[in-house]
XYZ file of C-alpha atoms in Angstrom:
750
model
C 122.646 27.575 147.033
C 118.918 26.950 146.944
C 118.293 24.970 150.150
C 120.026 24.311 153.435
C 119.138 21.462 155.826
C 120.143 22.283 159.404
C 120.359 20.663 162.829
C 122.050 22.272 165.836
C 123.040 21.122 169.329
C 123.160 23.751 172.068
C 123.651 24.375 175.777
C 121.518 26.483 178.136
C 120.981 26.465 181.874
C 117.279 27.160 181.312
C 114.915 24.169 181.122
C 113.655 24.033 177.516
C 110.514 22.043 178.347
C 109.397 24.473 181.040
C 110.304 27.842 179.556
C 110.227 27.299 175.778
C 112.863 28.049 173.157
C 112.597 31.859 173.318
C 113.533 32.011 177.007
C 115.936 29.074 176.586
C 117.959 30.941 173.953
C 118.096 34.111 176.072
C 120.034 32.466 178.926
C 123.360 34.231 179.677
C 125.239 30.958 179.151
C 123.373 29.945 175.971
C 125.753 28.516 173.367
C 125.502 26.605 170.083
C 127.853 23.623 170.258
C 127.439 21.859 166.905
C 126.041 22.957 163.551
C 125.185 20.139 161.146
C 124.146 21.064 157.632
C 123.730 19.920 154.038
C 123.688 22.380 151.154
C 121.416 21.450 148.243
C 121.262 17.796 149.342
C 125.046 17.362 149.389
C 127.110 15.470 151.998
C 126.400 16.436 155.611
C 129.016 18.569 157.349
C 129.330 19.136 161.103
C 130.897 22.359 162.392
C 132.218 22.108 165.967
C 131.969 25.598 167.465
C 133.547 24.415 170.733
C 136.738 23.644 168.791
C 136.814 27.106 167.226
C 135.503 25.979 163.858
C 133.519 28.497 161.794
C 130.675 28.288 159.306
C 131.642 28.735 155.647
C 130.704 32.223 154.448
C 128.262 30.772 151.945
C 126.384 28.937 154.710
C 126.513 31.946 157.057
C 125.034 34.284 154.451
C 122.352 31.708 153.563
C 120.891 32.060 157.076
C 119.739 35.602 156.272
C 119.184 35.145 152.541
C 115.407 34.962 151.807
C 116.156 33.191 148.511
C 117.612 30.160 150.316
C 115.082 27.773 151.863
C 116.168 26.576 155.316
C 114.939 23.151 156.408
C 114.930 21.695 159.940
C 112.865 19.337 162.060
C 111.054 21.675 164.491
C 112.531 24.606 162.600
C 111.364 27.101 165.221
C 114.124 25.875 167.538
C 116.898 26.351 164.966
C 115.551 29.711 163.788
C 115.225 31.238 167.275
C 118.534 29.846 168.543
C 120.400 31.051 165.448
C 118.804 34.496 165.845
C 120.342 34.686 169.307
C 123.676 33.310 168.044
C 123.777 35.985 165.324
C 123.451 38.646 168.009
C 119.898 39.772 167.295
C 118.262 41.464 170.317
C 115.358 39.952 172.246
C 112.180 40.455 170.241
C 113.899 40.309 166.848
C 114.305 37.022 165.009
C 115.195 35.654 161.596
C 112.201 36.113 159.313
C 110.287 32.808 159.116
C 109.267 33.233 155.439
C 112.253 31.312 154.057
C 112.050 28.487 156.614
C 110.361 25.096 156.198
C 109.699 22.637 159.004
C 109.954 18.877 158.401
C 107.994 18.271 161.617
C 105.054 20.297 160.257
C 105.287 18.328 157.010
C 105.079 15.080 158.976
C 102.196 16.442 161.067
C 100.117 17.176 157.950
C 100.282 13.440 157.238
C 99.302 12.340 160.740
C 102.851 11.213 161.602
C 104.524 11.565 165.025
C 105.926 14.917 166.157
C 109.356 13.494 166.942
C 112.248 12.825 164.590
C 112.758 9.366 166.017
C 109.059 8.529 165.705
C 108.756 9.665 162.094
C 111.867 7.710 161.120
C 110.496 4.563 162.708
C 107.050 4.833 161.094
C 108.526 5.518 157.647
C 111.077 2.723 158.057
C 114.039 4.918 157.132
C 117.379 3.275 156.515
C 119.194 6.038 158.435
C 117.239 6.673 161.611
C 117.931 8.908 164.579
C 120.536 7.404 166.920
C 118.872 6.227 170.125
C 121.781 7.232 172.360
C 121.091 10.880 171.536
C 119.021 11.581 174.672
C 121.859 10.524 176.972
C 124.378 12.598 175.013
C 122.116 15.669 175.091
C 121.654 15.251 178.830
C 125.429 14.961 179.256
C 126.601 17.915 177.138
C 123.568 20.223 176.747
C 122.128 20.542 180.267
C 123.715 21.476 183.618
C 124.868 18.604 185.812
C 124.330 18.539 189.573
C 127.084 17.891 192.080
C 126.619 15.982 195.304
C 126.331 19.240 197.212
C 123.508 20.410 194.937
C 125.641 22.815 192.940
C 125.504 22.889 189.147
C 128.381 22.449 186.747
C 128.837 21.902 183.034
C 130.468 19.015 181.197
C 132.785 19.998 178.358
C 133.883 18.015 175.273
C 137.314 17.463 176.825
C 135.672 15.737 179.809
C 134.601 12.820 177.583
C 136.281 12.924 174.132
C 134.777 9.608 172.987
C 131.270 10.716 173.901
C 131.843 13.978 172.092
C 132.773 12.186 168.891
C 129.592 10.123 169.182
C 127.683 13.334 169.786
C 129.035 14.775 166.543
C 127.994 11.575 164.744
C 124.561 11.949 166.317
C 124.292 15.509 164.993
C 125.308 14.368 161.511
C 122.770 11.522 161.556
C 119.945 13.900 162.520
C 120.540 15.929 159.358
C 120.602 12.733 157.281
C 117.345 11.569 158.865
C 115.638 14.907 158.204
C 116.720 14.791 154.552
C 115.492 11.207 154.234
C 112.099 12.287 155.603
C 111.907 15.050 152.995
C 112.666 12.553 150.259
C 110.159 10.025 151.596
C 107.386 12.599 151.843
C 108.084 14.247 148.502
C 105.027 12.490 147.027
C 102.826 14.463 149.440
C 103.958 18.114 149.189
C 102.570 20.624 151.671
C 100.320 23.185 149.909
C 101.709 26.712 149.849
C 98.740 28.061 151.787
C 99.671 25.764 154.692
C 103.227 27.129 154.645
C 101.744 30.641 154.651
C 99.745 29.737 157.748
C 102.904 28.324 159.340
C 104.802 31.555 158.719
C 101.948 33.562 160.247
C 102.016 31.233 163.266
C 105.758 31.877 163.646
C 105.207 35.640 163.535
C 102.574 35.334 166.282
C 104.945 33.269 168.410
C 107.811 35.714 167.792
C 105.640 38.676 168.796
C 104.449 37.017 171.984
C 102.092 38.551 174.536
C 102.730 41.129 177.245
C 102.535 40.007 180.867
C 102.030 42.162 183.967
C 104.848 40.713 186.058
C 103.915 42.890 189.041
C 100.568 41.100 189.242
C 102.178 37.723 188.546
C 104.737 38.020 191.361
C 102.115 39.101 193.897
C 99.735 36.335 192.779
C 102.437 33.677 193.209
C 103.300 35.007 196.666
C 99.627 35.256 197.657
C 98.961 31.704 196.479
C 101.876 30.405 198.555
C 100.540 32.223 201.616
C 97.031 30.930 200.979
C 98.239 27.353 200.591
C 100.182 27.580 203.834
C 97.110 28.805 205.685
C 94.778 26.217 204.121
C 97.235 23.413 204.890
C 97.396 24.502 208.537
C 93.588 24.433 208.717
C 93.570 20.941 207.209
C 96.147 19.720 209.713
C 94.100 21.117 212.596
C 90.931 19.377 211.374
C 92.474 16.034 210.399
C 95.643 15.677 212.527
C 97.374 14.480 209.355
C 101.086 15.104 208.946
C 100.631 15.901 205.249
C 96.979 16.593 204.348
C 98.043 17.221 200.753
C 98.894 13.517 200.440
C 96.197 11.703 198.485
C 96.755 8.434 200.344
C 96.655 10.044 203.776
C 93.516 11.994 202.922
C 91.734 8.957 201.472
C 92.551 6.966 204.599
C 91.278 9.772 206.845
C 88.037 10.004 204.894
C 87.648 6.202 205.042
C 88.111 6.288 208.805
C 85.279 8.817 208.891
C 82.930 6.731 206.778
C 83.742 7.970 203.261
C 85.331 5.346 201.007
C 86.675 7.041 197.872
C 88.481 5.643 194.842
C 89.555 9.099 193.715
C 89.972 12.626 195.051
C 89.487 14.212 191.647
C 87.670 17.501 191.164
C 84.412 15.885 190.082
C 84.388 13.378 192.925
C 85.083 16.028 195.564
C 82.494 18.419 194.092
C 79.856 15.672 194.146
C 80.610 14.771 197.769
C 80.425 18.386 198.889
C 76.690 18.369 198.133
C 75.896 15.735 200.760
C 78.882 15.395 203.120
C 78.190 16.426 206.748
C 80.456 18.712 208.760
C 83.376 18.526 209.437
C 83.874 16.335 206.346
C 82.420 19.015 204.103
C 84.841 21.608 205.515
C 87.807 19.308 204.901
C 86.648 18.562 201.358
C 86.182 22.265 200.644
C 89.723 22.979 201.829
C 90.942 20.088 199.713
C 89.174 21.558 196.689
C 90.800 24.956 197.248
C 94.267 23.434 197.660
C 93.835 21.428 194.468
C 93.184 24.541 192.381
C 95.686 23.957 189.591
C 94.941 26.953 187.371
C 97.005 29.291 189.596
C 100.043 27.365 188.347
C 99.697 29.416 185.181
C 101.217 32.341 187.095
C 104.317 30.225 187.699
C 104.385 29.277 184.024
C 104.269 32.978 183.116
C 107.181 33.756 185.398
C 109.154 30.873 183.918
C 108.536 31.769 180.267
C 108.775 35.573 180.404
C 111.540 37.141 178.316
C 113.593 40.156 179.390
C 111.260 42.547 177.531
C 108.240 41.412 179.576
C 106.672 39.241 176.868
C 105.923 35.512 176.834
C 106.629 33.812 173.503
C 106.165 30.428 171.865
C 102.680 29.820 173.246
C 101.407 27.881 170.216
C 102.550 24.873 168.216
C 101.450 24.853 164.602
C 99.650 21.645 163.575
C 100.086 20.404 167.141
C 96.802 18.453 167.188
C 97.098 15.136 165.398
C 95.132 14.824 162.133
C 92.885 17.876 162.683
C 95.773 20.303 162.165
C 94.668 22.678 164.909
C 97.291 24.663 166.824
C 98.185 23.252 170.237
C 98.761 25.340 173.347
C 102.178 25.316 174.998
C 103.675 26.474 178.330
C 100.949 28.843 179.656
C 98.225 27.232 177.516
C 96.498 30.397 176.309
C 93.743 28.307 174.741
C 92.559 27.168 178.162
C 92.240 30.154 180.485
C 89.722 30.223 183.377
C 86.750 32.534 182.938
C 86.154 35.410 185.324
C 82.815 36.264 186.891
C 83.884 38.639 189.663
C 81.683 41.756 189.316
C 84.385 44.115 190.654
C 87.236 42.598 188.672
C 89.316 45.790 188.597
C 89.195 46.131 192.373
C 90.154 42.485 192.928
C 93.058 42.887 190.513
C 94.230 46.046 192.283
C 94.174 44.355 195.697
C 96.179 41.382 194.453
C 98.679 43.570 192.617
C 99.289 45.560 195.782
C 99.777 42.358 197.782
C 96.864 43.016 200.170
C 96.214 39.409 201.172
C 93.953 40.271 204.137
C 91.611 42.368 202.001
C 91.384 39.699 199.287
C 90.640 37.028 201.900
C 88.043 39.222 203.620
C 86.212 40.350 200.489
C 86.435 37.211 198.349
C 86.935 34.378 200.881
C 88.215 31.811 198.352
C 91.673 33.196 197.556
C 92.751 30.463 195.052
C 89.517 30.902 193.087
C 89.979 34.674 193.009
C 93.543 34.318 191.756
C 92.301 31.888 189.120
C 89.718 34.366 187.844
C 92.390 37.076 187.570
C 94.678 35.062 185.272
C 93.284 36.648 182.103
C 94.010 40.118 183.483
C 97.721 39.256 183.768
C 98.002 39.609 179.981
C 98.305 43.233 178.903
C 98.344 44.866 175.451
C 100.998 47.287 174.286
C 100.480 50.982 174.971
C 97.702 52.463 172.885
C 96.318 49.051 171.957
C 93.687 46.702 173.298
C 92.798 43.032 173.213
C 89.748 41.932 171.254
C 88.445 38.603 172.545
C 86.211 36.607 170.218
C 85.098 33.067 169.580
C 83.083 31.142 167.026
C 79.544 30.607 168.247
C 78.587 26.898 168.337
C 80.930 26.365 165.392
C 80.914 22.568 165.539
C 77.122 22.343 165.654
C 76.856 24.725 162.687
C 79.397 22.945 160.489
C 78.033 19.508 161.338
C 74.502 20.563 160.398
C 75.784 22.138 157.172
C 77.588 18.933 156.165
C 74.591 16.745 156.990
C 71.919 19.069 155.603
C 70.066 19.200 158.937
C 68.003 22.177 157.800
C 66.135 22.908 161.039
C 69.475 23.431 162.813
C 70.682 25.786 160.082
C 67.379 27.666 160.184
C 67.684 28.052 163.952
C 71.104 29.650 163.597
C 69.975 31.729 160.620
C 67.109 33.184 162.644
C 69.322 33.774 165.713
C 67.405 31.163 167.659
C 68.618 29.332 170.744
C 69.931 26.006 169.420
C 69.719 24.362 172.840
C 66.064 25.336 173.302
C 65.156 24.267 169.780
C 66.994 20.961 170.205
C 65.223 20.272 173.497
C 61.894 21.183 171.917
C 62.397 18.638 169.144
C 63.694 16.017 171.561
C 60.794 16.281 174.009
C 58.073 17.574 171.637
C 57.166 20.569 173.796
C 57.974 24.284 173.527
C 61.176 25.183 175.375
C 62.159 28.757 176.233
C 65.374 29.810 177.931
C 63.630 31.723 180.711
C 60.080 30.590 180.068
C 58.070 27.423 179.679
C 59.917 24.123 180.084
C 63.150 26.052 180.687
C 64.523 23.119 182.687
C 64.745 21.082 179.470
C 67.194 23.530 177.862
C 70.112 22.099 179.854
C 69.344 18.635 178.500
C 69.225 20.015 174.979
C 72.586 21.675 175.577
C 74.180 18.530 176.997
C 72.936 16.466 174.067
C 74.077 19.040 171.483
C 77.583 19.233 172.946
C 77.947 15.489 173.521
C 76.116 13.635 170.777
C 77.123 15.375 167.559
C 79.947 12.979 166.773
C 78.312 9.717 167.755
C 78.729 10.276 171.485
C 76.521 8.226 173.758
C 76.169 7.860 177.532
C 79.916 8.063 178.120
C 80.152 11.346 176.226
C 77.309 12.839 178.264
C 79.078 11.875 181.478
C 82.358 13.326 180.237
C 80.582 16.614 179.472
C 79.244 16.803 183.038
C 75.668 15.543 182.608
C 75.589 13.918 186.050
C 77.056 17.025 187.676
C 74.314 19.053 185.965
C 71.694 17.059 187.876
C 70.765 14.369 185.366
C 70.299 10.798 186.497
C 72.055 7.758 185.111
C 68.762 6.319 183.907
C 67.832 9.251 181.659
C 71.127 9.511 179.756
C 70.489 6.778 177.177
C 66.953 8.030 176.353
C 68.495 11.492 176.018
C 70.920 10.179 173.396
C 68.117 8.400 171.553
C 65.959 11.528 171.585
C 68.766 13.655 170.177
C 69.410 11.180 167.371
C 65.706 11.024 166.551
C 65.644 14.819 166.349
C 68.699 14.888 164.063
C 68.130 12.076 161.528
C 70.233 13.680 158.790
C 73.243 13.993 161.078
C 72.889 10.333 162.050
C 72.633 9.419 158.373
C 75.734 11.526 157.711
C 77.691 9.353 160.207
C 76.685 6.164 158.440
C 77.342 7.575 154.983
C 80.879 8.581 155.984
C 81.425 5.254 157.717
C 80.344 3.379 154.592
C 82.472 5.410 152.185
C 85.607 5.259 154.351
C 85.339 1.482 154.536
C 84.781 1.243 150.815
C 87.772 3.480 150.098
C 90.089 1.439 152.337
C 88.747 -1.929 151.221
C 88.732 -1.247 147.475
C 91.583 1.310 147.329
C 89.309 3.592 145.336
C 88.207 7.215 145.569
C 84.755 7.779 147.069
C 82.747 10.823 148.058
C 79.785 11.831 150.193
C 78.415 15.113 151.570
C 81.216 17.113 149.974
C 83.945 14.972 151.557
C 86.313 13.064 149.280
C 88.095 9.899 150.445
C 91.219 8.651 148.680
C 93.855 6.006 149.357
C 97.443 6.675 148.337
C 100.690 4.930 149.261
C 99.561 3.714 152.662
C 97.587 6.839 153.617
C 93.855 7.461 153.792
C 93.124 11.081 152.891
C 89.894 12.930 153.626
C 89.723 16.093 151.552
C 87.568 18.831 153.075
C 85.533 21.286 151.004
C 88.248 23.886 151.699
C 90.779 21.637 149.945
C 92.714 20.786 153.120
C 93.421 17.091 153.633
C 93.282 15.006 156.787
C 95.621 12.016 156.774
C 95.407 8.596 158.438
C 98.475 6.361 158.456
C 98.376 2.742 157.223
C 94.579 2.266 157.302
C 93.041 -1.165 157.027
C 89.790 -2.951 157.701
C 90.140 -4.403 161.175
C 88.135 -5.198 164.253
C 86.960 -2.788 166.921
C 86.842 -3.455 170.644
C 83.428 -5.114 170.277
C 84.548 -7.518 167.561
C 82.812 -5.578 164.797
C 84.278 -4.342 161.543
C 86.054 -0.987 161.672
C 88.708 0.998 159.880
C 91.873 1.134 161.973
C 94.985 3.226 161.466
C 98.233 4.076 163.223
C 98.585 7.104 165.465
C 99.305 8.372 168.959
C 96.614 7.040 171.291
C 95.629 7.556 174.906
C 98.834 5.868 176.028
C 100.829 8.634 174.271
C 102.489 5.879 172.254
C 102.323 5.099 168.552
C 99.779 2.304 168.158
C 96.931 1.047 166.003
C 93.716 2.907 166.716
C 90.076 2.376 165.852
C 88.609 4.848 163.397
C 87.161 7.996 164.842
C 83.588 8.786 163.967
C 80.331 7.602 165.448
C 80.534 4.423 167.457
C 77.781 1.840 167.156
C 75.122 2.159 169.843
C 75.627 -0.458 172.515
C 72.616 -2.572 171.632
C 73.880 -6.141 171.919
C 71.593 -9.026 172.679
C 72.493 -12.702 172.876
C 72.288 -15.235 170.055
C 68.986 -17.085 169.918
C 66.933 -14.106 171.090
C 63.726 -13.988 169.058
C 62.936 -10.792 167.161
C 59.556 -9.876 165.612
C 59.861 -9.593 161.847
C 57.403 -9.698 158.944
C 58.466 -13.366 158.716
C 57.475 -14.003 162.308
C 59.689 -14.596 165.344
C 63.232 -15.108 164.074
C 66.450 -15.716 166.089
C 68.494 -12.541 165.975
C 71.478 -14.185 164.284
C 69.224 -15.053 161.327
C 68.062 -11.468 160.731
C 69.066 -9.960 157.389
C 68.925 -6.354 156.252
C 65.971 -7.353 154.040
C 63.823 -8.035 157.121
C 61.412 -5.466 158.497
C 61.335 -5.314 162.310
C 58.637 -4.337 164.773
C 59.978 -1.674 167.171
C 57.043 -1.698 169.562
C 55.092 0.953 167.674
C 55.559 0.416 163.960
C 57.403 -1.561 161.311
C 60.861 -0.206 160.554
C 63.891 -0.877 158.392
C 67.414 -1.317 159.800
C 71.061 -1.542 158.757
C 71.596 -5.243 159.431
C 73.370 -7.011 162.256
C 76.397 -5.492 163.931
C 78.753 -8.056 165.468
C 80.280 -6.829 168.726
C 82.094 -9.929 169.897
C 81.287 -11.988 172.983
C 80.149 -10.467 176.252
C 78.718 -11.714 179.522
C 74.926 -11.652 179.516
C 72.120 -11.633 182.073
C 68.569 -12.965 181.760
C 65.530 -10.695 181.926
C 62.003 -12.034 181.299
C 63.430 -14.975 179.405
C 65.656 -12.861 177.158
C 69.432 -12.809 177.419
C 70.977 -9.333 177.162
C 74.235 -7.602 177.994
C 74.069 -5.995 181.481
C 74.252 -2.440 180.078
C 71.521 -3.059 177.472
C 68.762 -0.443 177.883
C 65.246 -1.796 178.424
C 61.987 0.078 178.937
C 60.573 -0.667 182.394
C 57.556 0.623 184.249
C 59.902 3.261 185.696
C 61.449 4.282 182.401
C 64.578 3.297 180.511
C 67.371 1.658 182.503
C 70.187 -0.840 182.126
C 69.121 -4.465 182.201
C 71.391 -5.266 185.167
C 69.600 -2.610 187.240
C 66.027 -3.645 186.377
C 65.617 -6.446 188.911
C 62.130 -6.484 190.432
C 60.622 -4.146 187.845
C 58.096 -5.045 185.178
C 58.691 -4.112 181.570
C 56.616 -1.244 180.264
C 53.541 -2.020 178.173
C 54.170 -2.030 174.467
C 52.156 -2.610 171.316
C 52.219 -5.816 169.267
C 51.250 -5.892 165.599
C 47.642 -6.869 164.862
C 46.925 -10.603 165.169
C 50.486 -11.336 166.278
C 50.718 -14.624 168.135
C 53.788 -15.529 170.146
C 55.883 -18.441 168.984
C 54.775 -20.759 171.756
C 51.185 -20.784 170.516
C 52.082 -22.489 167.255
C 53.665 -25.827 166.648
C 55.511 -24.487 163.634
C 57.608 -22.158 165.718
C 57.106 -19.326 163.228
C 54.290 -16.898 162.662
C 54.022 -14.808 159.505
C 52.927 -11.445 160.801
C 52.247 -9.087 157.942
C 52.598 -8.688 154.211
C 51.704 -5.613 152.148
C 49.030 -6.125 149.496
C 46.868 -3.765 147.446
C 43.289 -3.531 148.698
C 40.269 -2.219 146.857
C 37.906 -0.162 149.007
C 34.347 1.163 148.544
C 33.701 4.875 148.143
C 30.315 6.588 147.698
C 27.254 8.056 149.396
C 24.397 6.347 151.243
C 21.880 4.950 148.806
C 24.277 5.065 145.909
C 26.095 2.132 144.341
C 29.650 2.360 145.646
C 32.373 2.374 143.066
C 35.671 0.569 143.488
C 38.777 2.590 144.330
C 42.246 1.120 144.289
C 44.015 2.059 147.516
C 47.732 2.457 147.988
C 49.653 -0.339 149.662
C 47.767 -1.489 152.756
C 48.629 -4.289 155.172
C 46.715 -7.447 155.978
C 48.018 -9.371 158.991
C 47.244 -13.046 159.378
C 48.119 -16.221 161.243
C 50.202 -19.007 159.737
C 47.323 -21.439 159.620
C 43.549 -21.318 159.568
C 41.955 -20.101 162.770
C 38.637 -21.084 164.265
C 36.705 -17.884 163.772
C 33.709 -19.408 165.515
C 35.448 -19.484 168.903
C 34.121 -17.018 171.462
C 37.662 -15.808 172.325
C 38.035 -14.443 168.816
C 34.819 -12.416 168.781
C 35.017 -8.649 168.945
C 32.876 -5.748 167.747
C 34.301 -4.073 164.644
C 32.616 -1.538 162.332
C 31.978 -2.759 158.772
C 35.068 -2.610 156.630
C 35.174 -0.654 153.393
C 37.507 -3.245 151.864
C 35.741 -4.869 148.893
C 38.415 -7.145 147.437
C 42.095 -7.978 147.261
C 44.129 -7.377 144.134
C 44.918 -10.808 142.657
C 47.763 -9.897 140.319
C 51.009 -10.331 142.212
C 52.738 -7.697 140.102
C 50.604 -5.045 141.758
C 51.984 -5.849 145.196
C 54.679 -3.471 146.475
C 57.235 -3.410 149.227
C 58.903 -6.506 150.717
C 57.564 -9.697 149.145
C 58.251 -12.694 151.417
C 57.908 -16.158 149.967
C 54.660 -16.768 151.877
C 52.677 -14.176 149.907
C 51.092 -16.909 147.732
C 49.611 -18.360 150.930
C 47.245 -15.403 151.045
C 45.169 -16.982 148.297
C 45.408 -20.601 149.275
C 42.052 -22.365 149.825
C 40.810 -22.553 153.363
C 42.617 -19.471 154.650
C 39.745 -18.295 156.828
C 41.774 -15.587 158.581
C 41.990 -13.550 155.408
């Protein structure tokens, strides 16, 4: 035998979702009910252990034979449960080296992490039976009687259901084998399997937990909550002050209308709310402290040897392949800033509630800060805590070639200070001059690297950090101006992904390779690892613009079609018909092409063409129709158009000799064309010689102007321009069709 595909059905009184498979399999009443298997792709067999059936010796020995590859969907479950069934003690498990997981295989291709989901996406002929959940609930979990007692349903209690359950077990093995066959064109690299085996060893080893501290913390939290609730009841006269609806109504009756009682909303209100509202909100904030629930999770997941296992799920994060946290969520532990941490820990461990309350006041916050100390190393060992420093900012700059960022890291500089310095064009020091700008540099660095805009800044806490709504958009613009290569990197990737999907061809940029194969878009990283996107196609984003879409699990936790990740286009929509200054004059925006050069208020600039974002409601400001959120520069700085009522627009520069459309009957005004000029160079008293200058710009009106009019007179120093190059071939840059008009007779403006 070379391979064995396995699926088991089991019973345990422990809740698998809450405690994880390691604790689940250690329950006194744990039992494997059915064992479905296929040896070397042969017919599926189901062994009914409840009927006294036994595994064939060949199959039994294969479980411990490293030469036989064992396959299962979520193989960790089968491996741990079978370790318990074979009589291995807690802490010892079947070696993971000879196991392969079909779920991990599916995850490497961006597919769902459920057997049913993968079967549906791949369109398998033999898919998981949908009645399985009801059958598992019936036979594999304790049932509750009317008096609250628990009992167990046996196969003899429902023979017909049991036969369907056996068919369900058989079908699961068939589905897993069909997935293997379907995915055989995309084998998992051996180094990924090596990482998976290491992950399984880490999960098997687990982490030690100080249960003495955990039990006292849980008890102290319960006592604290009881006391805080009593205080809330005394202040509000509410029957249940923990009720969101009751609390919102009470606050409304006291003049505070709130849509949400979330952490951010409560924290913001605490800054301005008068007493006793501030006291009630503070109590509410303490009661809502959710991180202390990690103590309960520890108590639920702990095994008999004092270790918590199964804290990570390999390839748990869709597409990126990062490990996901489970149960206690070790990847998201509160920080601690208590100076006398050891003393606080000692007081909690001894159960001295009065001392903790007296010395630290906020008991829930203290318990939260002690969570990390609940994890203890084995005797004679210690924990080493480390993290990558600004890893995303470093890698992003390396990909894009943003050298100043790389130099900052290379020289051990402060990236947030340097970013702020480039954004605001002033020196910024962490504890020195312009130190207040460092926080803005930090917010922009953390929020804007992947195309984030105002929404990303808000999500990262920019408003809570003291920034105003009006300065967020200029902050984004400043960051992008300071990081032009990163911005270019976004657009290069966006272009190549679209080309790959549209033309079904391999493309490459910045060391990233994009390929399309059998309904998958693959992005190959420099390391060789591939990211996968399911069923990509050129579609439409939420604004009506072109985007690459693919299938995946979205915010609804359901499998759906998603817009491509990557930088989103800046919300810069204006209405059709709006006139834009170009080198061709004032042109309606819908007529702009990527060949046009636009005036941005300071200089002439190139652009990437129009971006269609669908239809939106617009408002009118100074005769121009814009979307309400469109940022405009007012006398009080940048702000959304809808909020600019009563304010004048800030002064801005127009190109030389530009005349607005209304002053000409033609409706258009050629503004500027580049031509070669010849200037004079020499010394006083000497005959100047002619020097050909590089491309200079002459700006002119559409028609002849009356240069004799007094309104046109102005004092100008003598020009050094001697003549204009007549040969059109010498002209460079954009060459609009009106260039010949420069030399037409009677053009007095020139």
